Each structure stands twice: as C-alpha cells, then as structure tokens.
Tab-separated table of C-alpha atoms and ligand atoms in Angstrom:
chain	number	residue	atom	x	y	z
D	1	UNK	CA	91.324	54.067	42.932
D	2	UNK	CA	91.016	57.438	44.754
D	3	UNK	CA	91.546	57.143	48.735
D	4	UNK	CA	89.463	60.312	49.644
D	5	UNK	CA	87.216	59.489	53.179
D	6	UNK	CA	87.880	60.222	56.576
D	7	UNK	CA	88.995	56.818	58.060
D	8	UNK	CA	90.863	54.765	60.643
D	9	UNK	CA	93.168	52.243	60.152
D	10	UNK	CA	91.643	49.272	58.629
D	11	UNK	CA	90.651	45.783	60.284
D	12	UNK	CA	93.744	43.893	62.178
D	13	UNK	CA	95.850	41.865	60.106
D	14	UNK	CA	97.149	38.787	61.396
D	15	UNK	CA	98.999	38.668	64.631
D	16	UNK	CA	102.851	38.803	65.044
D	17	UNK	CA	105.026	37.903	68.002
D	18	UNK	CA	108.117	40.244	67.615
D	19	UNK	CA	108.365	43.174	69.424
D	20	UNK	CA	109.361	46.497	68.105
D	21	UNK	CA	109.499	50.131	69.468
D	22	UNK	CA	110.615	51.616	72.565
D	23	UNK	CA	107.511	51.917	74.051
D	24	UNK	CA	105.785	55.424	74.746
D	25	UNK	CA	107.137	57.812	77.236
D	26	UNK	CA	105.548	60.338	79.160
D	27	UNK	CA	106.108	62.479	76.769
D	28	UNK	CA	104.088	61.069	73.940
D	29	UNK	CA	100.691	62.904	73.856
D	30	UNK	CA	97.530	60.645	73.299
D	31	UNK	CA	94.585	61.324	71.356
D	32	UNK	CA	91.161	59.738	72.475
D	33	UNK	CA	88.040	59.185	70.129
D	34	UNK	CA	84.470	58.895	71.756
D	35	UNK	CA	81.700	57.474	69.080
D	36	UNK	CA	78.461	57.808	69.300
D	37	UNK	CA	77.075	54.952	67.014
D	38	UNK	CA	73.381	57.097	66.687
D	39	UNK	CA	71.792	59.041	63.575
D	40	UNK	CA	68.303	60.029	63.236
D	41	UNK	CA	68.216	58.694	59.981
D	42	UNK	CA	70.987	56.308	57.662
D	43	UNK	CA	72.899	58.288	54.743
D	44	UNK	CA	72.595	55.533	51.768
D	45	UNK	CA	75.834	56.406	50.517
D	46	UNK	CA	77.183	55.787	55.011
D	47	UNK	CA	79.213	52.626	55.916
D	48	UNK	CA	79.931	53.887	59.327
D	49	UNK	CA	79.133	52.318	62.097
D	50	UNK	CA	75.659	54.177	62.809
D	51	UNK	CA	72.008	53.185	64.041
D	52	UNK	CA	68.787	54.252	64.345
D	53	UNK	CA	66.744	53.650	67.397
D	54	UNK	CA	63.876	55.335	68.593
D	55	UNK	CA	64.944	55.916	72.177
D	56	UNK	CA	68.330	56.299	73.690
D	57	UNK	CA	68.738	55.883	77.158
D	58	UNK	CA	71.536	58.689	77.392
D	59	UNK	CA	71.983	58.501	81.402
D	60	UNK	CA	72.832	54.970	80.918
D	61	UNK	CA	75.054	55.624	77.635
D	62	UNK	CA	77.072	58.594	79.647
D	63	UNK	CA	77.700	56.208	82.357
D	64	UNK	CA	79.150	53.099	80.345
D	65	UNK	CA	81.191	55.764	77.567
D	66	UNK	CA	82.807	56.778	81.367
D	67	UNK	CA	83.266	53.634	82.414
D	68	UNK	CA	85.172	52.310	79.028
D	69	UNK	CA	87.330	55.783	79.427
D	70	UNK	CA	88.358	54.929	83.027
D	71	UNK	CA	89.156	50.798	81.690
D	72	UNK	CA	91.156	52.218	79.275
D	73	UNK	CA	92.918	55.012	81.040
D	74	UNK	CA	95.286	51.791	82.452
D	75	UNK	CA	96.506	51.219	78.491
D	76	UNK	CA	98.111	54.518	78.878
D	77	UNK	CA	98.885	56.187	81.859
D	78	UNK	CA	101.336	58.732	82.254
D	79	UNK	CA	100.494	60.807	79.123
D	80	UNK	CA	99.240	64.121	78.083
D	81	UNK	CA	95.770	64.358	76.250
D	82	UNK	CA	96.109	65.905	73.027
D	83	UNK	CA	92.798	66.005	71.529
D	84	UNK	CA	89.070	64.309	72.305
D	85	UNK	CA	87.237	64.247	69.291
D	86	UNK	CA	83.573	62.670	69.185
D	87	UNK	CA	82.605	60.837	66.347
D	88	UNK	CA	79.860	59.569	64.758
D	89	UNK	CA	77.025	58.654	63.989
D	90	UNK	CA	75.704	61.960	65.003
D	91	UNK	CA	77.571	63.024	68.389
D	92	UNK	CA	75.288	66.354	67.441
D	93	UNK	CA	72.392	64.204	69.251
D	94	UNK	CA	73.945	63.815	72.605
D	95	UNK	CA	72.477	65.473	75.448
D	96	UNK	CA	75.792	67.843	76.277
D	97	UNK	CA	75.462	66.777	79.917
D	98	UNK	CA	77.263	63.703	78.577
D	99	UNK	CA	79.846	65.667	76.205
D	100	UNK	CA	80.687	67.454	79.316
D	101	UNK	CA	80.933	64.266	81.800
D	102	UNK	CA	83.408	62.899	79.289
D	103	UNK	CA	85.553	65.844	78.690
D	104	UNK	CA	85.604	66.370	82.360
D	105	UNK	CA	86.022	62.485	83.182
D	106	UNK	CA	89.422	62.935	80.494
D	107	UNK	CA	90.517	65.714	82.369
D	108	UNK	CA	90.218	63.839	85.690
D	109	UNK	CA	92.306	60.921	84.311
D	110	UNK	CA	95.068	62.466	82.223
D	111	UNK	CA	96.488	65.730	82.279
D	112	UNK	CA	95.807	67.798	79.387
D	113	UNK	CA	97.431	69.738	76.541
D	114	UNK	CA	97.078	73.894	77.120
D	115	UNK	CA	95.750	73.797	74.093
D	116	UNK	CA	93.655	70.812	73.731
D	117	UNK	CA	91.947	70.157	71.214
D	118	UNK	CA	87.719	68.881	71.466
D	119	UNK	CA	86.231	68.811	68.044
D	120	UNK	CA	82.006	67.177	67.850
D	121	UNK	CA	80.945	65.882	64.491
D	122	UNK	CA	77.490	67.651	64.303
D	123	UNK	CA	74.249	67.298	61.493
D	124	UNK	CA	73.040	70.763	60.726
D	125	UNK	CA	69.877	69.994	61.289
D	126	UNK	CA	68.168	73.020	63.310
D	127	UNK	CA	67.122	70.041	66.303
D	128	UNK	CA	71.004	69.908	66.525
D	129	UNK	CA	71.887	73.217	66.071
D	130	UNK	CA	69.864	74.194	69.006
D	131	UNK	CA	72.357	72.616	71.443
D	132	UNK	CA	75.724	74.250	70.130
D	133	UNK	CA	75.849	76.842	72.973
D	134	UNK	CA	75.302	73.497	75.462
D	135	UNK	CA	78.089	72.144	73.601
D	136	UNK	CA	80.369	74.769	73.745
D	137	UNK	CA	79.987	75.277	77.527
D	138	UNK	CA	80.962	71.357	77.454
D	139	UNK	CA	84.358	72.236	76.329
D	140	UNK	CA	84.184	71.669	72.640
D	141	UNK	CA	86.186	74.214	70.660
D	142	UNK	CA	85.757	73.030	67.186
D	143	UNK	CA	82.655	72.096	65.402
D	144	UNK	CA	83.152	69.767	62.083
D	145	UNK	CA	79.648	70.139	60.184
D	146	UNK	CA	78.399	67.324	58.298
D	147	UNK	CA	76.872	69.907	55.305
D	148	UNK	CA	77.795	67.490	52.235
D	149	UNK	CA	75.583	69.712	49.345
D	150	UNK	CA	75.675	73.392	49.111
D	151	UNK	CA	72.472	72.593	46.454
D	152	UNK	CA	69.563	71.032	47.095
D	153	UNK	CA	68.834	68.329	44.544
D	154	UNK	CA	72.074	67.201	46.203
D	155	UNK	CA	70.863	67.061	49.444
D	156	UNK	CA	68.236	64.919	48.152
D	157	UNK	CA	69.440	62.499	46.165
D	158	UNK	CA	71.917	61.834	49.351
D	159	UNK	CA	69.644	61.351	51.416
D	160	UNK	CA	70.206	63.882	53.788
D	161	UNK	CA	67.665	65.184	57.016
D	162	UNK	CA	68.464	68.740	56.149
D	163	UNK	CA	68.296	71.754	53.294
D	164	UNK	CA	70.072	74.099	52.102
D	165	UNK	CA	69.070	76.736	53.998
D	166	UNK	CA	69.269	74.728	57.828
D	167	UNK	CA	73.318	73.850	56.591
D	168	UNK	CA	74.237	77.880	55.786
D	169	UNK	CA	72.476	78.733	59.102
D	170	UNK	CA	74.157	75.842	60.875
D	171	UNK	CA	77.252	77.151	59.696
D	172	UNK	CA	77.026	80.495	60.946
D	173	UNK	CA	75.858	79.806	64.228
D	174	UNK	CA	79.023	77.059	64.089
D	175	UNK	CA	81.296	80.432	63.457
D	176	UNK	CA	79.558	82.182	66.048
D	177	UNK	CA	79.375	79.809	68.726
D	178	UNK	CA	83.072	77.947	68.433
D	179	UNK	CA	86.876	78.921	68.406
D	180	UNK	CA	87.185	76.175	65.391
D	181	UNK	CA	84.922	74.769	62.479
D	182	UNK	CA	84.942	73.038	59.839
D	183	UNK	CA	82.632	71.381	57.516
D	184	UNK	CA	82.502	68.420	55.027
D	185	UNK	CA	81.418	68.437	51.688
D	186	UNK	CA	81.033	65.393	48.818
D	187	UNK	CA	81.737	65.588	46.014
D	188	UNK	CA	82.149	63.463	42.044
D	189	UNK	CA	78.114	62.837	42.364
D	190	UNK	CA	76.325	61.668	39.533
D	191	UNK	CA	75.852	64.360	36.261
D	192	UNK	CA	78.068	66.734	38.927
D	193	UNK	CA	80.458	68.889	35.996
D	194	UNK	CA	83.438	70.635	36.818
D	195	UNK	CA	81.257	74.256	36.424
D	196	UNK	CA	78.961	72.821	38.911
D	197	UNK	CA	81.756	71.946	41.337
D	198	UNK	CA	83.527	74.707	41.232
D	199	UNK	CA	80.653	77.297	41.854
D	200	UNK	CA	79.732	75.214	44.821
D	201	UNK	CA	83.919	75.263	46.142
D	202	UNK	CA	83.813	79.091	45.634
D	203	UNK	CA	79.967	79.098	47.744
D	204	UNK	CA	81.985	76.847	50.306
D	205	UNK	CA	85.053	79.334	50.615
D	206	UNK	CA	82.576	82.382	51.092
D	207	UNK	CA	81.060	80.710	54.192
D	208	UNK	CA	84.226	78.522	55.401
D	209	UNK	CA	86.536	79.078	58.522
D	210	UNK	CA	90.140	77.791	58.317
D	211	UNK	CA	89.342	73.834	57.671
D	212	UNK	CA	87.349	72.384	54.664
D	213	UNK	CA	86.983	68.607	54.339
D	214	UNK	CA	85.818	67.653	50.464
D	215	UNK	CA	85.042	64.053	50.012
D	216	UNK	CA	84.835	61.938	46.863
D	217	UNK	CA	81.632	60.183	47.253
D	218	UNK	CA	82.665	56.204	47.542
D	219	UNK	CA	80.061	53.632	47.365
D	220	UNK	CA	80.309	51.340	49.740
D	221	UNK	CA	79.005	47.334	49.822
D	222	UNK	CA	76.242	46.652	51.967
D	223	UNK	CA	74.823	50.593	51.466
D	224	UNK	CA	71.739	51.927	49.723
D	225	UNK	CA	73.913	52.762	47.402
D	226	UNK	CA	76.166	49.956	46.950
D	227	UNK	CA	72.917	47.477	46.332
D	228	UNK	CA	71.960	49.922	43.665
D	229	UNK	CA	74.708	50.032	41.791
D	230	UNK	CA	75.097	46.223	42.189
D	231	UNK	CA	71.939	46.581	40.427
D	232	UNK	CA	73.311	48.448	37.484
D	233	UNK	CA	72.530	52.093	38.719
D	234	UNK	CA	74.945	54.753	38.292
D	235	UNK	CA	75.593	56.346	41.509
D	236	UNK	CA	78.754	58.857	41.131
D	237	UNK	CA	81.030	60.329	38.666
D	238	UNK	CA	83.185	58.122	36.132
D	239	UNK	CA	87.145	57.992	37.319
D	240	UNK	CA	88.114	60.762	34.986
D	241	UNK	CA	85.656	63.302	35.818
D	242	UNK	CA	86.183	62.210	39.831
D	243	UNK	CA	89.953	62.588	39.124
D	244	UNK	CA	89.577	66.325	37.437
D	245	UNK	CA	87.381	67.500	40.051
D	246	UNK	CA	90.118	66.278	42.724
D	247	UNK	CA	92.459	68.295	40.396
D	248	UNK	CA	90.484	71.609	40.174
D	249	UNK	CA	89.906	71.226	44.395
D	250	UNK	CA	93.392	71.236	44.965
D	251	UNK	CA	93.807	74.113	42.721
D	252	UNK	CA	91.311	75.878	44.005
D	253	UNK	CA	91.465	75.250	47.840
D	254	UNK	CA	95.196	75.745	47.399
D	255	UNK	CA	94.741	79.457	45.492
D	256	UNK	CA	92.055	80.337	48.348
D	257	UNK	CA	94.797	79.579	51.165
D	258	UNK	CA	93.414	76.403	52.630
D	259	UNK	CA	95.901	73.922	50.627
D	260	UNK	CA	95.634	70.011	50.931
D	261	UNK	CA	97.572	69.190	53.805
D	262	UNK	CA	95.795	65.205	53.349
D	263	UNK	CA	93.828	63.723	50.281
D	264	UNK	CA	90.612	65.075	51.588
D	265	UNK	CA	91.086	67.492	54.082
D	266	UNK	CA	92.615	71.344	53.545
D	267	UNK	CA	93.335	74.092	55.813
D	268	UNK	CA	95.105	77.214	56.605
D	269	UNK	CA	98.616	76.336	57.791
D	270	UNK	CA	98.483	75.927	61.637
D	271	UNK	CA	94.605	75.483	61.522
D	272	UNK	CA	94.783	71.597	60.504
D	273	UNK	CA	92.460	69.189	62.920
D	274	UNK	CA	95.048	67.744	64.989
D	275	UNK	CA	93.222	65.238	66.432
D	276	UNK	CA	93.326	63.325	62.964
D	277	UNK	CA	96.571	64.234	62.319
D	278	UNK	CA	97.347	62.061	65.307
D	279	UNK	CA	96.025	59.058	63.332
D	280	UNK	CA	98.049	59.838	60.329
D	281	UNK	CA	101.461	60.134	61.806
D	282	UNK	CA	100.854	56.856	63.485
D	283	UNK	CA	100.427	58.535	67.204
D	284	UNK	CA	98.528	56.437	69.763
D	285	UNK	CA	95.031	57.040	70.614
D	286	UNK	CA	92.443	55.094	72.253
D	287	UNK	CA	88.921	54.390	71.257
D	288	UNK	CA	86.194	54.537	72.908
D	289	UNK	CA	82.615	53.355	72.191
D	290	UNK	CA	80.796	50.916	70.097
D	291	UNK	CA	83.300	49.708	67.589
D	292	UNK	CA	86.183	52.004	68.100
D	293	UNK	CA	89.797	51.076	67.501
D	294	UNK	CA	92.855	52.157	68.995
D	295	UNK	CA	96.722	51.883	68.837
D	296	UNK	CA	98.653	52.490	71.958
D	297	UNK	CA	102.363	52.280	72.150
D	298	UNK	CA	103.123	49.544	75.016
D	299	UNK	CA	107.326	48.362	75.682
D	300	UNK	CA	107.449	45.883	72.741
D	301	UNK	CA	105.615	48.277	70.174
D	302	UNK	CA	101.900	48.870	69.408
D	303	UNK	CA	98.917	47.337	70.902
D	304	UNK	CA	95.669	47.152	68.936
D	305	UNK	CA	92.461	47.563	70.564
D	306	UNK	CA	89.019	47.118	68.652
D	307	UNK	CA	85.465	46.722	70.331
D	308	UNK	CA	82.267	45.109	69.753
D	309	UNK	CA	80.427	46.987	67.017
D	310	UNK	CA	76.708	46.784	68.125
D	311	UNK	CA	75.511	48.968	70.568
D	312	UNK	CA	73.203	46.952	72.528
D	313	UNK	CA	76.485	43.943	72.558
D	314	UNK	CA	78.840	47.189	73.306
D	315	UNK	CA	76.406	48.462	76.362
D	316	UNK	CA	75.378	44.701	77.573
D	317	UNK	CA	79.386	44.123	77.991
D	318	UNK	CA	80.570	47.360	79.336
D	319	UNK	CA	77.622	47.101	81.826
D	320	UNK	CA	78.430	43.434	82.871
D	321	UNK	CA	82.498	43.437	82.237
D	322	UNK	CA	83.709	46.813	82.804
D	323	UNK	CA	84.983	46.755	78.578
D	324	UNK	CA	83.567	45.587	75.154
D	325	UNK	CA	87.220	45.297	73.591
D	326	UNK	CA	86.994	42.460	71.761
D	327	UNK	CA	90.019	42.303	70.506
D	328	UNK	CA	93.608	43.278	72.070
D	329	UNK	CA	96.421	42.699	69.937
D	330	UNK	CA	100.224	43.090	69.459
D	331	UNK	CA	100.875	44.445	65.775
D	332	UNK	CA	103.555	42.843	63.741
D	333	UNK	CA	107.069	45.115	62.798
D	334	UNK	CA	105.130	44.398	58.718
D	335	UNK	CA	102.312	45.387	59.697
D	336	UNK	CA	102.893	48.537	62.063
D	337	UNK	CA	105.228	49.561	59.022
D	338	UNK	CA	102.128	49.196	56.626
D	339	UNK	CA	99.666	51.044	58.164
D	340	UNK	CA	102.426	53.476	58.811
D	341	UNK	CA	102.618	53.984	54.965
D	342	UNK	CA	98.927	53.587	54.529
D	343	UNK	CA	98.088	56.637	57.242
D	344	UNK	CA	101.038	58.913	56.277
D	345	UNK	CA	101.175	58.844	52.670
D	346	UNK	CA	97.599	60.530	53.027
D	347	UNK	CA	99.159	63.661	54.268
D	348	UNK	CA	100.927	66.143	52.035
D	349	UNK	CA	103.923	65.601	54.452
D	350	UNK	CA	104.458	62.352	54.278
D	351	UNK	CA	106.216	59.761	56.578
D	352	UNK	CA	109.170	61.000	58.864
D	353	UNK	CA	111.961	58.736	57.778
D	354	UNK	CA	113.181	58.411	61.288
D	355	UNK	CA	110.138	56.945	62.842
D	356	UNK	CA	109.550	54.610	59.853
D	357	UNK	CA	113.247	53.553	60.608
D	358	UNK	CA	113.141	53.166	63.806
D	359	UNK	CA	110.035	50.958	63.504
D	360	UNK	CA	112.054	48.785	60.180
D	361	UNK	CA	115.165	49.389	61.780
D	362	UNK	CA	116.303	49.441	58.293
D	363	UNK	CA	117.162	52.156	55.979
D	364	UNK	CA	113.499	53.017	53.612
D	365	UNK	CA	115.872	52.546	50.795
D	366	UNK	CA	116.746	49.073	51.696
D	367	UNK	CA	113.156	48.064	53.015
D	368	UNK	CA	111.656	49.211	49.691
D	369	UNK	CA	114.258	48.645	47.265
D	370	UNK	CA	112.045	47.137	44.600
D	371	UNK	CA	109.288	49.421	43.954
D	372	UNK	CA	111.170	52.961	45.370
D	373	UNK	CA	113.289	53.750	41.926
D	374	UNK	CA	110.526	53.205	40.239
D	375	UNK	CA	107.756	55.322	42.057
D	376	UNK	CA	109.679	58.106	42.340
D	377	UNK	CA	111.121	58.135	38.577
D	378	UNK	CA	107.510	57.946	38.068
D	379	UNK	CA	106.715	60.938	40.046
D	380	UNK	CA	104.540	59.042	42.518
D	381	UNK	CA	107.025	59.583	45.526
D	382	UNK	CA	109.588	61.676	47.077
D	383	UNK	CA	112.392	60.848	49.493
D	384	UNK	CA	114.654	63.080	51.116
D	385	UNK	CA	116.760	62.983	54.121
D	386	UNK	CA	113.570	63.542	56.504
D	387	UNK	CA	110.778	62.713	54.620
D	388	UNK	CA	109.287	59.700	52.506
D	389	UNK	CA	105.937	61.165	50.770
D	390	UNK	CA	103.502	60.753	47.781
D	391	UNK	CA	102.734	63.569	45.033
D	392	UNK	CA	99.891	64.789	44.582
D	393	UNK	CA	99.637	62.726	41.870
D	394	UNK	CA	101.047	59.543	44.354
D	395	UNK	CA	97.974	60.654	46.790
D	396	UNK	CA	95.234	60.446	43.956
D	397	UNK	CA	96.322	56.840	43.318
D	398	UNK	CA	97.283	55.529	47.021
D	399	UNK	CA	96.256	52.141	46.907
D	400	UNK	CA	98.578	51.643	43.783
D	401	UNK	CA	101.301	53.224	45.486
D	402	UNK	CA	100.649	51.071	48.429
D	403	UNK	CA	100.247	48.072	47.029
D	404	UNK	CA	103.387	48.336	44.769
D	405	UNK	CA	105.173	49.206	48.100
D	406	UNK	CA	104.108	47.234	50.458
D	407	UNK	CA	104.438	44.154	47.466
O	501	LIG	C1	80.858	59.928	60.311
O	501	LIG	S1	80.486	60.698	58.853
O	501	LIG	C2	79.293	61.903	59.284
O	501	LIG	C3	79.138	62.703	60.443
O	501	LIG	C4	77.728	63.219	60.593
O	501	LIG	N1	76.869	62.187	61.054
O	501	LIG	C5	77.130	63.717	59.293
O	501	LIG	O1	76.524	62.956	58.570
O	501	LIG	O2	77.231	64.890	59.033
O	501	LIG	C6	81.851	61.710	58.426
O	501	LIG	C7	81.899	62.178	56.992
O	501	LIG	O3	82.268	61.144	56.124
O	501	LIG	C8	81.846	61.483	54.814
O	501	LIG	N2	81.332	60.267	54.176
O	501	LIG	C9	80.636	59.276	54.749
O	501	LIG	N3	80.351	58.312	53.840
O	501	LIG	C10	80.905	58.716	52.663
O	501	LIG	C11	80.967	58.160	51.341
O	501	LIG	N4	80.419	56.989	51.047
O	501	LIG	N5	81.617	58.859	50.395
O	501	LIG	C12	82.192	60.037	50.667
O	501	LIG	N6	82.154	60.609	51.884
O	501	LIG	C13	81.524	59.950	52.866
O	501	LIG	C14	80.766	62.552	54.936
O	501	LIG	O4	81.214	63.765	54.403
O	501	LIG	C15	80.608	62.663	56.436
O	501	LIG	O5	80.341	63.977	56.857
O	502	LIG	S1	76.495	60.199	57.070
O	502	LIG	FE1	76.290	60.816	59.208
O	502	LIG	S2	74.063	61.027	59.543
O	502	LIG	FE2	74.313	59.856	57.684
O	502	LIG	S3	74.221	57.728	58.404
O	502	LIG	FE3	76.406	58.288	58.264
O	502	LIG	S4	76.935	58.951	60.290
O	502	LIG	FE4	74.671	58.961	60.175
C-alpha cells in the first residue's frame, strides 16, 4: 500500500520502562505545532481532526492555545525554536491577532532560530485569502495552500468550498504576500489518466514556488468517502494506475527541479519545509491544541505527549487544569526505533545510521539481520556507512518494507 499523506507519528504503542538516549541538550532545536481543529465545511475524503461550528469564540481560543504553550514550555526548556507551523483544520480562519499572540508568546518563551521558520495551512477560499497580509504581519513566512484540483469537476467531486479560479488567485496573492509557499495537490482520483495528471503537474509547475506537496487520495474509515466505498462505490484510482501516476510525478517533479525529497512532498534543494522535516528525522517537537502529539527528548529518551481530541473537552480542560494532555508517556528503545524507521524511510535521505544506533545501541546490520539482505538484494533499501534508506521503489511500498523490518 502507498504511504503518500502528510502525517504524524501514529497512536502510542504500549508503554516501556527502559530508558534510552542522552537526553536533549541545549543545542537540540525544537519544533512546535499549533492546530486549529476548525473548517468551514468537512472534506469527505478528511480524517483529520477538524470541526464545524458555527461560532468560535477566538478571544477565548487565543488565550487557552497560550496557555497550553506556556504548560508546555517546562517539557523543554533550554532550546532553540526551529519552526511554528499551524495546522489544521483551517488555521486560514483564525483571526491573525491570535497567529500573532502565539508567535510572539513562542518568542517570549524560547529563543528563536535567525531563520525561523512559521508556515499557516490556509483554504483558498477568497474569505481566507483576505487575511494573508494580517497574516504575514503576524510573522508567518510561508503559506502551504490547501488547492487539491487544478480542474473543476475535481473540486467538486471532493468536496471542496472553492473553484478553480479562487485557488490560482489564492496562489498568487500567496507568492505575493509571503517569503515561502507551497501548495497541496491530490491526486489517483477516480477515471483520473496519466494525460490528465500530467497536464494538471505541468499547470501546477507554471504557478508553483519552490515546494509542491502531491497527495495520493487515501480513503479513510469513518469518512464520506470511506462509508461509500464500504458501500461498493469506487472512490479513487486502482493500485496500478495510483502507482504509475506516483511514477510519472517523480519523473516529472524531478525533471522540473523540485525532486522528491519525501513520498509526497518535493522541492528545490534548500527550499524543503523544515518544520516537517523535524518530524521525519525523529527531532522533538511539541504539540499544541486539540489533539496534538508531541515527542520531546527528556534524560532517559523520548517522552510522548498526546491531548484530548475534542475541542470543547480540549478548551473545558485547558480552562480548568492549565493542560488537556491526556496522555504523557515514556517510549520504549522498540518502539522509538520503529517510528524512527516509519518517519525516516519517508524521506529520500533516509535514516542517519548513527542516531538509529545510538537509539539500538546496536549495529543496523545486527538489529535487522533477517529482513536487511533481503530488502536490499531486492532493491527496496540501501545502507551505507551514514545512511539506512528506501528506493524509490522501497518508498512506494513502505508499509511492506516496514513491516518486513520491523518483523
Ligand atoms: C490538514 S489537511 C488540509 C489543510 C486545509 N484545511 C485544506 O483543506 O486545504 C492537509 C492536506 O492533507 C491532504 N489530505 C487530507 N486528507 C487526504 C486524503 N484522504 N487523501 C489524500 N490527501 C489528503 C490534503 O491535500 C490537505 O491539503
Ligand atoms: S481537508 Fe482541510 S478543509 Fe477539508 S475537512 Fe480536512 S482540514 Fe478541513
């Protein structure tokens, strides 16, 4: 099966006792994700963790998003703040007062990078696009549009608020208005053909910056979509025709300049979001908001952090408890190793051998001498002195090469 959407690490697996890891210096930067669990509408093909509610009572959300930030500043002091990206839901509906109270709350609490990093998730819907100068004046310096369709039978049939025409203005008002942008597309829909995908790619490239993320649409249980096609309907491509259209995007993303550098995501070297780069080298970050996660680095390895999912639970808690984690939990040495593997075989450059080793404090050899020969005689994976990584051809099958791994 294809791994292609944007994602954290998946739901805690059971709890170990032994520690691991040296614990984070002061050197280790931190990342920090803010979600806003809000859309004006829900995507049928969307799992994520996104509501609709007629009102919003932003003054009160800006306050208790601050007050989880300053609980969880105490995880991890002493650091430097890489990135701040808000997530969504549709961060594109927050008032920017509360973008910029957070960014400046971050800055209060941490010092930050020179070259920090503060990317919004934003719906190019014109409502939205109204506030990107607000935003930008907040401090965000990349945009990541949520276009999906270039066409508009597309943008239909996923359900989306907006047309064809709102996403290519959205996108140049994105160019003119931030340092950064990117935007998302989805791809392998139903009756979609290679032709069809590839004259919306080259459409894409004509209007793109440096950063293009091209999904292959999943359906998910519990969507619109999934109870349809539990009902029989067909929903998205076949496997083969999702697997050549992830063939011809590489190709084509790769002979544009803007190679994979993950399964889903491409840019121009340098130009990569580093904010979710953090996640997939297994850096710490904390999240913050209505069912965020996080993984901070504490003496005796990682801590896991995970929050009520709800918004009105997340809110009532913050607002009566200072926090809504829910859950605060030492990972295992097995299972910091697997979602090691699981988050950095997603990137073109794999898994630096020395932090996988220092976390096995074995040799990746000897920790996966069963299934290693194999995958890499089967040109799945490649190990070299400094890096353990999958092919391309590894990355289109990840769960296999997971699962035979991790075995
Ligand atoms: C949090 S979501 C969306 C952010 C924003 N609310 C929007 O809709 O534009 C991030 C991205 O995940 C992708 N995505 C979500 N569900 C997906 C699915 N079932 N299959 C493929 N891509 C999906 C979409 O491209 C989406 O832009
Ligand atoms: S795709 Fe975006 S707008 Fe649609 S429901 Fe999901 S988070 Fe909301």
């Amino acid at each position: 099966m294809l791994l292609s959407r944007r994602l954290q690490p998946s739901p805690l697996a059971p709890i170990g006792r032994e520690g691991w890891g040296e614990g984070a210096s002061a050197r280790e930067s931190l990342a920090i994700y803010i979600h806003w669990p809000f859309c004006r509408s829900k995507c049928p093909y969307c799992d994520f963790n996104s509501h609709v509610r007629e009102a919003v009572d932003w003054e009160r959300w800006t306050h208790a998003l601050i007050a989880d930030l300053e609980h969880q500043a105490a995880l991890a002091p002493d650091r430097a703040v890489a990135s701040i990206f808000f997530g969504g839901g549709t961060p594109s509906l927050m008032m920017p007062e509360t973008v910029a109270a957070l960014v400046a709350r971050v800055k209060a609490l941490w010092p930050v990078a020179a070259d920090l990093e503060v990317s919004l998730e934003a719906n190019p819907n014109s409502a939205e696009a109204e506030r990107f100068a607000g935003f930008a004046a907040a401090g965000i310096n990349r945009l990541s549009l949520g276009i999906q369709a270039l066409d508009p039978a597309a943008l239909r049939f996923l359900g989306r608020g907006h047309d064809r025409d709102e996403a290519i203005a959205a996108i140049r008002l994105a160019r003119a208005s931030f340092a950064r942008y990117s935007f998302d597309l989805i791809y392998a829909r139903p009756g979609q053909s290679a032709a069809d995908w590839e004259a919306e790619l080259g459409e894409a490239l004509s209007l793109a910056g440096e950063h293009l993320s091209l999904y292959q649409l999943t359906i998910e249980p519990g969507t619109a979509f999934g109870n349809r096609a539990a009902r029989g309907e067909v929903l998205a491509a076949d496997e083969e025709t999702g697997a050549a259209l992830f063939e011809a995007t590489q190709l084509r993303l790769a002979a544009a300049g803007l190679p994979a550098y993950e399964i889903s995501n491409h840019a121009r070297p340098g130009a990569e979001c580093r904010h979710n780069l953090a996640y997939w080298r297994y850096e710490d970050y904390l999240g913050i908001g209505p069912g965020a996660h996080g993984r901070v680095t504490q003496c005796a390895g990682k801590l896991a952090t995970r929050q009520l999912r709800t918004p009105e639970a997340w809110l009532t808690a913050i607002e009566t408890s200072g926090t809504a984690i829910d859950e605060l939990t030492p990972i295992a040495r097995e299972e910091a190793i697997g979602e090691m593997l699981m988050m950095g075989l997603r990137l073109v450059e794999g898994v630096a051998r020395q932090r996988l080793e220092a976390v096995a404090e074995r040799p990746v050899e000897q920790l996966f001498a069963d299934a290693l020969p194999r995958l890499v005689d089967g040109g799945f994976v490649t190990l070299d002195g400094e890096r353990l990584a999958a092919t391309a051809a590894g990355r289109q099958r990840l769960n296999a090469v997971l699962g035979a791994l991790l075995a």
